[in-house]
Short mmCIF file of C-alpha atoms in Angstrom, two decimals:
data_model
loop_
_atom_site.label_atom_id
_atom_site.label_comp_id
_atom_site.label_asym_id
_atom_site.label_seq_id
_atom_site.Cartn_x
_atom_site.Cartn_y
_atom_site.Cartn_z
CA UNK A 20 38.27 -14.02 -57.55
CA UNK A 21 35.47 -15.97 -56.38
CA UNK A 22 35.34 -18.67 -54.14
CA UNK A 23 32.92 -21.23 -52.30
CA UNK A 24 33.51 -22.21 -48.86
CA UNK A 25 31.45 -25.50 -48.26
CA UNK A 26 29.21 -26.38 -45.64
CA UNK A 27 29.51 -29.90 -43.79
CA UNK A 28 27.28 -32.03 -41.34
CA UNK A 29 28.29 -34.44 -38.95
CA UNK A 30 26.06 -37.90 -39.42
CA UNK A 31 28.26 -39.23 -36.21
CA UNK A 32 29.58 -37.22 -33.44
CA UNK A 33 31.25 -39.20 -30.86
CA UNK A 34 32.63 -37.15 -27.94
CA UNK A 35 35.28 -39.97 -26.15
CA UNK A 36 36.86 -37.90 -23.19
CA UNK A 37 38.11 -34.10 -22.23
CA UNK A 38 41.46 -33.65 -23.11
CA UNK A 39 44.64 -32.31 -21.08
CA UNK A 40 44.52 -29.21 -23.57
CA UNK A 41 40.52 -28.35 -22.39
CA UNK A 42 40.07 -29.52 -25.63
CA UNK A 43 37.73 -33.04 -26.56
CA UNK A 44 38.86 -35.86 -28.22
CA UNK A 45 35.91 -36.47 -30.89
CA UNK A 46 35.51 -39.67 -33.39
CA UNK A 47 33.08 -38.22 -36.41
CA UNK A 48 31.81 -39.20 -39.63
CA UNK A 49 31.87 -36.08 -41.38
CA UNK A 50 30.39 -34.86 -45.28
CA UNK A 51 30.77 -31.76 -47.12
CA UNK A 52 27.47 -30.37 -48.52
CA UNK A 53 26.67 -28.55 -51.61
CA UNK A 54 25.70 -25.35 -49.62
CA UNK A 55 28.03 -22.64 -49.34
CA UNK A 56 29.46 -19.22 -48.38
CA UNK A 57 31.12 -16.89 -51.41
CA UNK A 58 34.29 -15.38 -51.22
CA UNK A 59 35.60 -12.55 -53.37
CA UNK A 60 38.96 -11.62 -53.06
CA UNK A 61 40.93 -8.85 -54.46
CA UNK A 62 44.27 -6.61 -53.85
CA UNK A 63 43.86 -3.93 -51.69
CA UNK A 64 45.62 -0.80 -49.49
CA UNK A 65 45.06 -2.44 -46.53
CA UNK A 66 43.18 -5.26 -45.25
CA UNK A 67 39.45 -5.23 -45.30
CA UNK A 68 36.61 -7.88 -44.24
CA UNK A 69 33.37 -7.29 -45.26
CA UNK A 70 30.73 -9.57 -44.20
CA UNK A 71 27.32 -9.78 -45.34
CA UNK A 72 26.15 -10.88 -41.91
CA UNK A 73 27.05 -8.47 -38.66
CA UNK A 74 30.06 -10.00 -37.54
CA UNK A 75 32.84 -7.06 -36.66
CA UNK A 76 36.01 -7.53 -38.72
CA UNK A 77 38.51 -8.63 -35.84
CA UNK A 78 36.39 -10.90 -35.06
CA UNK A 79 35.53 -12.77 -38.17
CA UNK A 80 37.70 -15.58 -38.51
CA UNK A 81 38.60 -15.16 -41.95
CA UNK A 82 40.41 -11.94 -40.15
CA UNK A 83 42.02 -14.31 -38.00
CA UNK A 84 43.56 -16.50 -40.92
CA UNK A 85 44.62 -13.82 -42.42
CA UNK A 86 46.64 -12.10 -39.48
CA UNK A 87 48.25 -15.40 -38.67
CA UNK A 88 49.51 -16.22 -42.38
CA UNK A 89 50.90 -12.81 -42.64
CA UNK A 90 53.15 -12.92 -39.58
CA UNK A 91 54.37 -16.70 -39.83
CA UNK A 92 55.81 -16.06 -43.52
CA UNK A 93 56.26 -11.62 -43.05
CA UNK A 94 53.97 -10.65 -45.68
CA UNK A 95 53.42 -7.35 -46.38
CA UNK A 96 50.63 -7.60 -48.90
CA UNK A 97 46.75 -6.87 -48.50
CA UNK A 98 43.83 -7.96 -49.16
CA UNK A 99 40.09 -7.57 -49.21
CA UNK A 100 37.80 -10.27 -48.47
CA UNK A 101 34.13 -10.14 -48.99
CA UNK A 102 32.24 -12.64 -47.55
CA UNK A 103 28.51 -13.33 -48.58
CA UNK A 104 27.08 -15.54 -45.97
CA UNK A 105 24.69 -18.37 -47.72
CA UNK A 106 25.42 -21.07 -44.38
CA UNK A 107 23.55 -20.21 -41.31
CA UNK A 108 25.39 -18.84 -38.69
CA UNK A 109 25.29 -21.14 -35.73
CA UNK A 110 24.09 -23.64 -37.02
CA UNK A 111 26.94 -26.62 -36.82
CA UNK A 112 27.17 -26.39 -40.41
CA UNK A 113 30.92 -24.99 -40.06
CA UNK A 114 30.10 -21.71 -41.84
CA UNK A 115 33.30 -20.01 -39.94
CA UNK A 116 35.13 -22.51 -40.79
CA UNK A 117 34.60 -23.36 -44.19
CA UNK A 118 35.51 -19.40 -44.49
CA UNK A 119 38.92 -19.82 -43.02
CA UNK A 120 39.59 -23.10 -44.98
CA UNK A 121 38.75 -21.48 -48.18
CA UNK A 122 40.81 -18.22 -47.11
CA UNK A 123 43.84 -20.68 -46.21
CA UNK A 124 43.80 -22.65 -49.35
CA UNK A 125 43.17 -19.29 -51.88
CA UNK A 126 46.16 -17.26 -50.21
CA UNK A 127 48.22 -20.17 -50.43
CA UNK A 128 47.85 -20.18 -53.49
CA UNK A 129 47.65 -15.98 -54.55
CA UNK A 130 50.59 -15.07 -52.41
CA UNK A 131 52.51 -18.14 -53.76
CA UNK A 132 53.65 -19.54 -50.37
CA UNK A 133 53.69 -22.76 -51.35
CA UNK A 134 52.36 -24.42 -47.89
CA UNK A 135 52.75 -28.34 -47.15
CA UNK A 136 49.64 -30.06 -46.25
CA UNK A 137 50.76 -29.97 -42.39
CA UNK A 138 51.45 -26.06 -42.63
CA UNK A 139 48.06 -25.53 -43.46
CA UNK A 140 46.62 -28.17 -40.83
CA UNK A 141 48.72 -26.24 -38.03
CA UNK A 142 47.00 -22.72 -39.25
CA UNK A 143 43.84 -24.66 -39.60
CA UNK A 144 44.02 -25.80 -35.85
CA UNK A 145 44.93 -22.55 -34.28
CA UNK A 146 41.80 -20.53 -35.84
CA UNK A 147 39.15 -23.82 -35.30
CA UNK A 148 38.74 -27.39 -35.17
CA UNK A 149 36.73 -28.34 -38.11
CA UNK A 150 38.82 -26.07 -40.46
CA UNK A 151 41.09 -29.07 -41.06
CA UNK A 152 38.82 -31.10 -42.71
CA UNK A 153 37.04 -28.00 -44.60
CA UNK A 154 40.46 -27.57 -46.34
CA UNK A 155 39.94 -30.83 -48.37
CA UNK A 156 36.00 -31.03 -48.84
CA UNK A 157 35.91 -35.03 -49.00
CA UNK A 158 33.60 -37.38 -46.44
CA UNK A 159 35.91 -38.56 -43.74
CA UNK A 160 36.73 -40.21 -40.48
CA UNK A 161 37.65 -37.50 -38.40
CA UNK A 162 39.60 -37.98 -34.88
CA UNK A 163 41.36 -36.01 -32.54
CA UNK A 164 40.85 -32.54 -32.12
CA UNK A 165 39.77 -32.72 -35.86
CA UNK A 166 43.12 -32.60 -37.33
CA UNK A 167 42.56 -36.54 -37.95
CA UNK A 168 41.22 -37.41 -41.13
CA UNK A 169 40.26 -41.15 -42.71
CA UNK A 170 38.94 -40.43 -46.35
CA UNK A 171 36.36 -42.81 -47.33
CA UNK A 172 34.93 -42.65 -50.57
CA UNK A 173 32.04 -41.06 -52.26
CA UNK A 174 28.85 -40.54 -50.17
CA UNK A 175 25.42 -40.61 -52.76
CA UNK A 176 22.66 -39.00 -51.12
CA UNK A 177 20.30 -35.85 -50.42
CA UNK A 178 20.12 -34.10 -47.49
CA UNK A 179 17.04 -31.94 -46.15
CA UNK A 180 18.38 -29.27 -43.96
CA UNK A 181 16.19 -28.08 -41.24
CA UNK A 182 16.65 -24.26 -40.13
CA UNK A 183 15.15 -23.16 -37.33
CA UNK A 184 14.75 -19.37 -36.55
CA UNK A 185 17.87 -18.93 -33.58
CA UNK A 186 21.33 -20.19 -33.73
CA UNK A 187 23.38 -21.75 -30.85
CA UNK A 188 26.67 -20.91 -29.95
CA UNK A 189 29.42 -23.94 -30.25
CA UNK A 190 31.43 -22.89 -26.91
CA UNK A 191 27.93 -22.98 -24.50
CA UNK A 192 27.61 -26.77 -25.60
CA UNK A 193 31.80 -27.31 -25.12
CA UNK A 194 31.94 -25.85 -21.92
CA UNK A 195 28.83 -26.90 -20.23
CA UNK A 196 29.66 -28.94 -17.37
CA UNK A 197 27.03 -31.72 -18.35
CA UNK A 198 29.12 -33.03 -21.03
CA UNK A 199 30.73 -35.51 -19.52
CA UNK A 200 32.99 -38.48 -21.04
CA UNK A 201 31.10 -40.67 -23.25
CA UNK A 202 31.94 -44.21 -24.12
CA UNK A 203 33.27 -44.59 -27.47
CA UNK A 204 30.60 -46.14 -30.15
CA UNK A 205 31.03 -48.49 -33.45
CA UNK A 206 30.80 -46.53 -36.66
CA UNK A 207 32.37 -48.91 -38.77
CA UNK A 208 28.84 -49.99 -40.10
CA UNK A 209 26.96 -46.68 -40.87
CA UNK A 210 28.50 -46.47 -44.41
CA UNK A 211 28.02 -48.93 -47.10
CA UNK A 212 28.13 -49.11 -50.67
CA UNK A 213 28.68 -45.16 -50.34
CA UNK A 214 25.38 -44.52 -48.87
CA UNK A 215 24.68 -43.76 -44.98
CA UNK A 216 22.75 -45.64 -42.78
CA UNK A 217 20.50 -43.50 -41.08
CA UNK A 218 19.48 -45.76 -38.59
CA UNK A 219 23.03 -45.65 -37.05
CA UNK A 220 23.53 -41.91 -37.38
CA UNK A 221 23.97 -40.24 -33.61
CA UNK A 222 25.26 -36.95 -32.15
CA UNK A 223 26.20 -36.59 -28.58
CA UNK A 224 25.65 -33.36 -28.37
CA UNK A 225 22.43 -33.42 -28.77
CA UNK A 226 21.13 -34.14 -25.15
CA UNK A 227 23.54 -30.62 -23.84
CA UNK A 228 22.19 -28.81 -26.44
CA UNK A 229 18.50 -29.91 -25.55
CA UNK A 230 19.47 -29.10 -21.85
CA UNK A 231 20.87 -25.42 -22.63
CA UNK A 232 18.54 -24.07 -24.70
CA UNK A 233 14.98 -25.83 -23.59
CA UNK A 234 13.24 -23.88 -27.28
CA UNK A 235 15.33 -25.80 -29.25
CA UNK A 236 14.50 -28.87 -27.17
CA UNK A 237 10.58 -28.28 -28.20
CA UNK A 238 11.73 -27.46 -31.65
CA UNK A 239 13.47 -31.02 -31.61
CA UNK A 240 11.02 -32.60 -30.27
CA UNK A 241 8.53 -31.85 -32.83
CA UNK A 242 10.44 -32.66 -35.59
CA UNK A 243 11.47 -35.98 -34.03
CA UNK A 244 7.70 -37.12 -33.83
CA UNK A 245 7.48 -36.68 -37.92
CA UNK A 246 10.59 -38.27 -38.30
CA UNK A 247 12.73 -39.96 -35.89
CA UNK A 248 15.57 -40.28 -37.80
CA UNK A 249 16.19 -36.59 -38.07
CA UNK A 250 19.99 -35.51 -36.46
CA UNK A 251 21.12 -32.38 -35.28
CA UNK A 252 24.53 -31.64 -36.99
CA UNK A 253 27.42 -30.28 -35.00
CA UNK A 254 25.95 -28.66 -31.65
CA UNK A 255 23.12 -27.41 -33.56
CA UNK A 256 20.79 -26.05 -34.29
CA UNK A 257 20.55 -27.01 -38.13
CA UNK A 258 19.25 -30.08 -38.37
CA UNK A 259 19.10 -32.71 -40.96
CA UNK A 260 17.42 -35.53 -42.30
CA UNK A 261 18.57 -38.07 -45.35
CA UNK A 262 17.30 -39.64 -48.60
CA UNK A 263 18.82 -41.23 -51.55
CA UNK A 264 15.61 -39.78 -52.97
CA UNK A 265 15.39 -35.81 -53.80
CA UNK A 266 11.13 -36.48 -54.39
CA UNK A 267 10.95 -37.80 -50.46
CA UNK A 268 12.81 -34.53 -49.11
CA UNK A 269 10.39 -32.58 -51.33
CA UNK A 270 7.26 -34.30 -49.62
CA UNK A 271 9.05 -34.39 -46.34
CA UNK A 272 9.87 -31.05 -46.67
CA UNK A 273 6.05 -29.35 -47.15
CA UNK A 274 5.34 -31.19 -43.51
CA UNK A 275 7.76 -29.28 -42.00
CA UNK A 276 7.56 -25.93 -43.45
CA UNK A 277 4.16 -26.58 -41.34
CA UNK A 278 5.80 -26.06 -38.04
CA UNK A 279 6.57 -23.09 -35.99
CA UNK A 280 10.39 -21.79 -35.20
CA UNK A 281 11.24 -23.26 -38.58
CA UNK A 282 12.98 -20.57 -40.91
CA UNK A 283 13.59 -23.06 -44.08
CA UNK A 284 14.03 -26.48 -45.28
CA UNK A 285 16.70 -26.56 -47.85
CA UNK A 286 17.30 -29.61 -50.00
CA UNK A 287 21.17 -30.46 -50.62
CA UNK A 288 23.70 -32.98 -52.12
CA UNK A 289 26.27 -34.36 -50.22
CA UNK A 290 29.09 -32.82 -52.14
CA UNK A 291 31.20 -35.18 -54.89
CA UNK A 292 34.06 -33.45 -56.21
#
């Protein structure tokens, strides 16, 4: 059985304060993308992860899901799980996490466990924060931790995704003592009429993940001067930029195929289910 794991990218990313639980409390405008990881599942002696990216199999999160949902309802079952990695790894698209949403919702349904919405939010939570909302796929408001989700409608637009050649680990930007509270921002007009505005978009990671890795700063930088309305999603490094027009990302994207450090530009929807 095959199945996609979708990408997201954060158009707002609002860190409000550190939490009690080391964890921060985040206000986000969130949209799934139509770029994705594969998933093939099948029955099996014992359980296997392959990955098509170098990521050892206790590790992988999809591993992870897998161990906790046997032990919380004693199955004895197995499975193999091969993963074919299309998201970039490090990138803030949620590649991980897409994986372990998809993993959660399939054996759900395969081993017939017949998990409430808040079961698979509390599995969701203990593996990663944005695998809540990947377990649903739908733009949203998302609060909290991440386990907080608004759903707001369709969202009607192309996105240019900007891959550079390096990826940036999630936990460097998290736990760098530079990010500091922040003071909670308006996004109540950025979306209108189910399109974005990207004059309002903003990440506040940005700036600490400038500051800890000073290439991707440059990289920024340069992109910035064609466009300033290009966003780094997540803590990076993809970045994006936004069109209700696929013909402007085309033309926009021969400029920066032009630039060093830049793997690929790849043109996407924002995903309508």
């Amino acid at each position: 059985m095959k199945i996609k794991a979708y990408a997201k990218i954060n158009v707002t990313l609002n860190v409000i304060k550190k939490r009690e639980d080391n964890f921060h409390e985040l206000k986000m405008i969130v949209v799934p993308i139509d770029l994705y990881d594969e998933l093939y599942f099948q029955k099996s002696e014992k359980d296997i992860i392959e990955c098509s990216q170098p990521i050892p199999e206790k590790e992988n999160i999809v591993y992870k899901v897998i161990k906790k949902i046997k032990e919380k309802y004693k199955i004895e079952k197995n499975i193999k799980v091969t993963v074919k990695k299309n998201i970039p790894i490090g990138g803030g698209l949620g590649g991980g996490s897409a994986d372990a949403a998809a993993t959660i919702n399939y054996l759900n349904q395969f081993w017939k466990l017949n998990m409430s919405e808040k079961d698979k939010k509390t599995i969701a939570l203990e593996v990663g924060s944005d695998v809540v909302f990947c377990l649903f796929n739908k733009p949203a408001i998302v609060t909290g931790r991440g386990e907080n989700l608004e759903f707001i409608g369709e969202i009607k637009q192309y996105v240019a995704l900007i891959i550079p050649d390096f990826s940036i680990l999630t936990k460097n930007i998290f736990t760098n003592s530079d990010l500091l509270d922040m003071k909670e921002k308006n996004i109540n007009e950025i979306i209108k009429n189910n399109l974005i505005n990207d004059s309002l978009i903003f990440n506040d990671l940005e700036i600490i993940s400038k500051k800890v890795y000073p290439e991707y700063k440059e990289i920024l930088d340069q992109l910035k001067k064609i466009d300033s309305k290009i966003l780094m999603s997540g803590s990076g490094a993809v970045c994006f930029k936004l069109a209700t027009n696929y013909q402007e990302l085309e033309i926009f994207k021969e400029k920066i195929n032009r630039l060093s450090r830049i793997k690929c530009v790849k043109i996407v929807k924002i995903l309508i289910k």
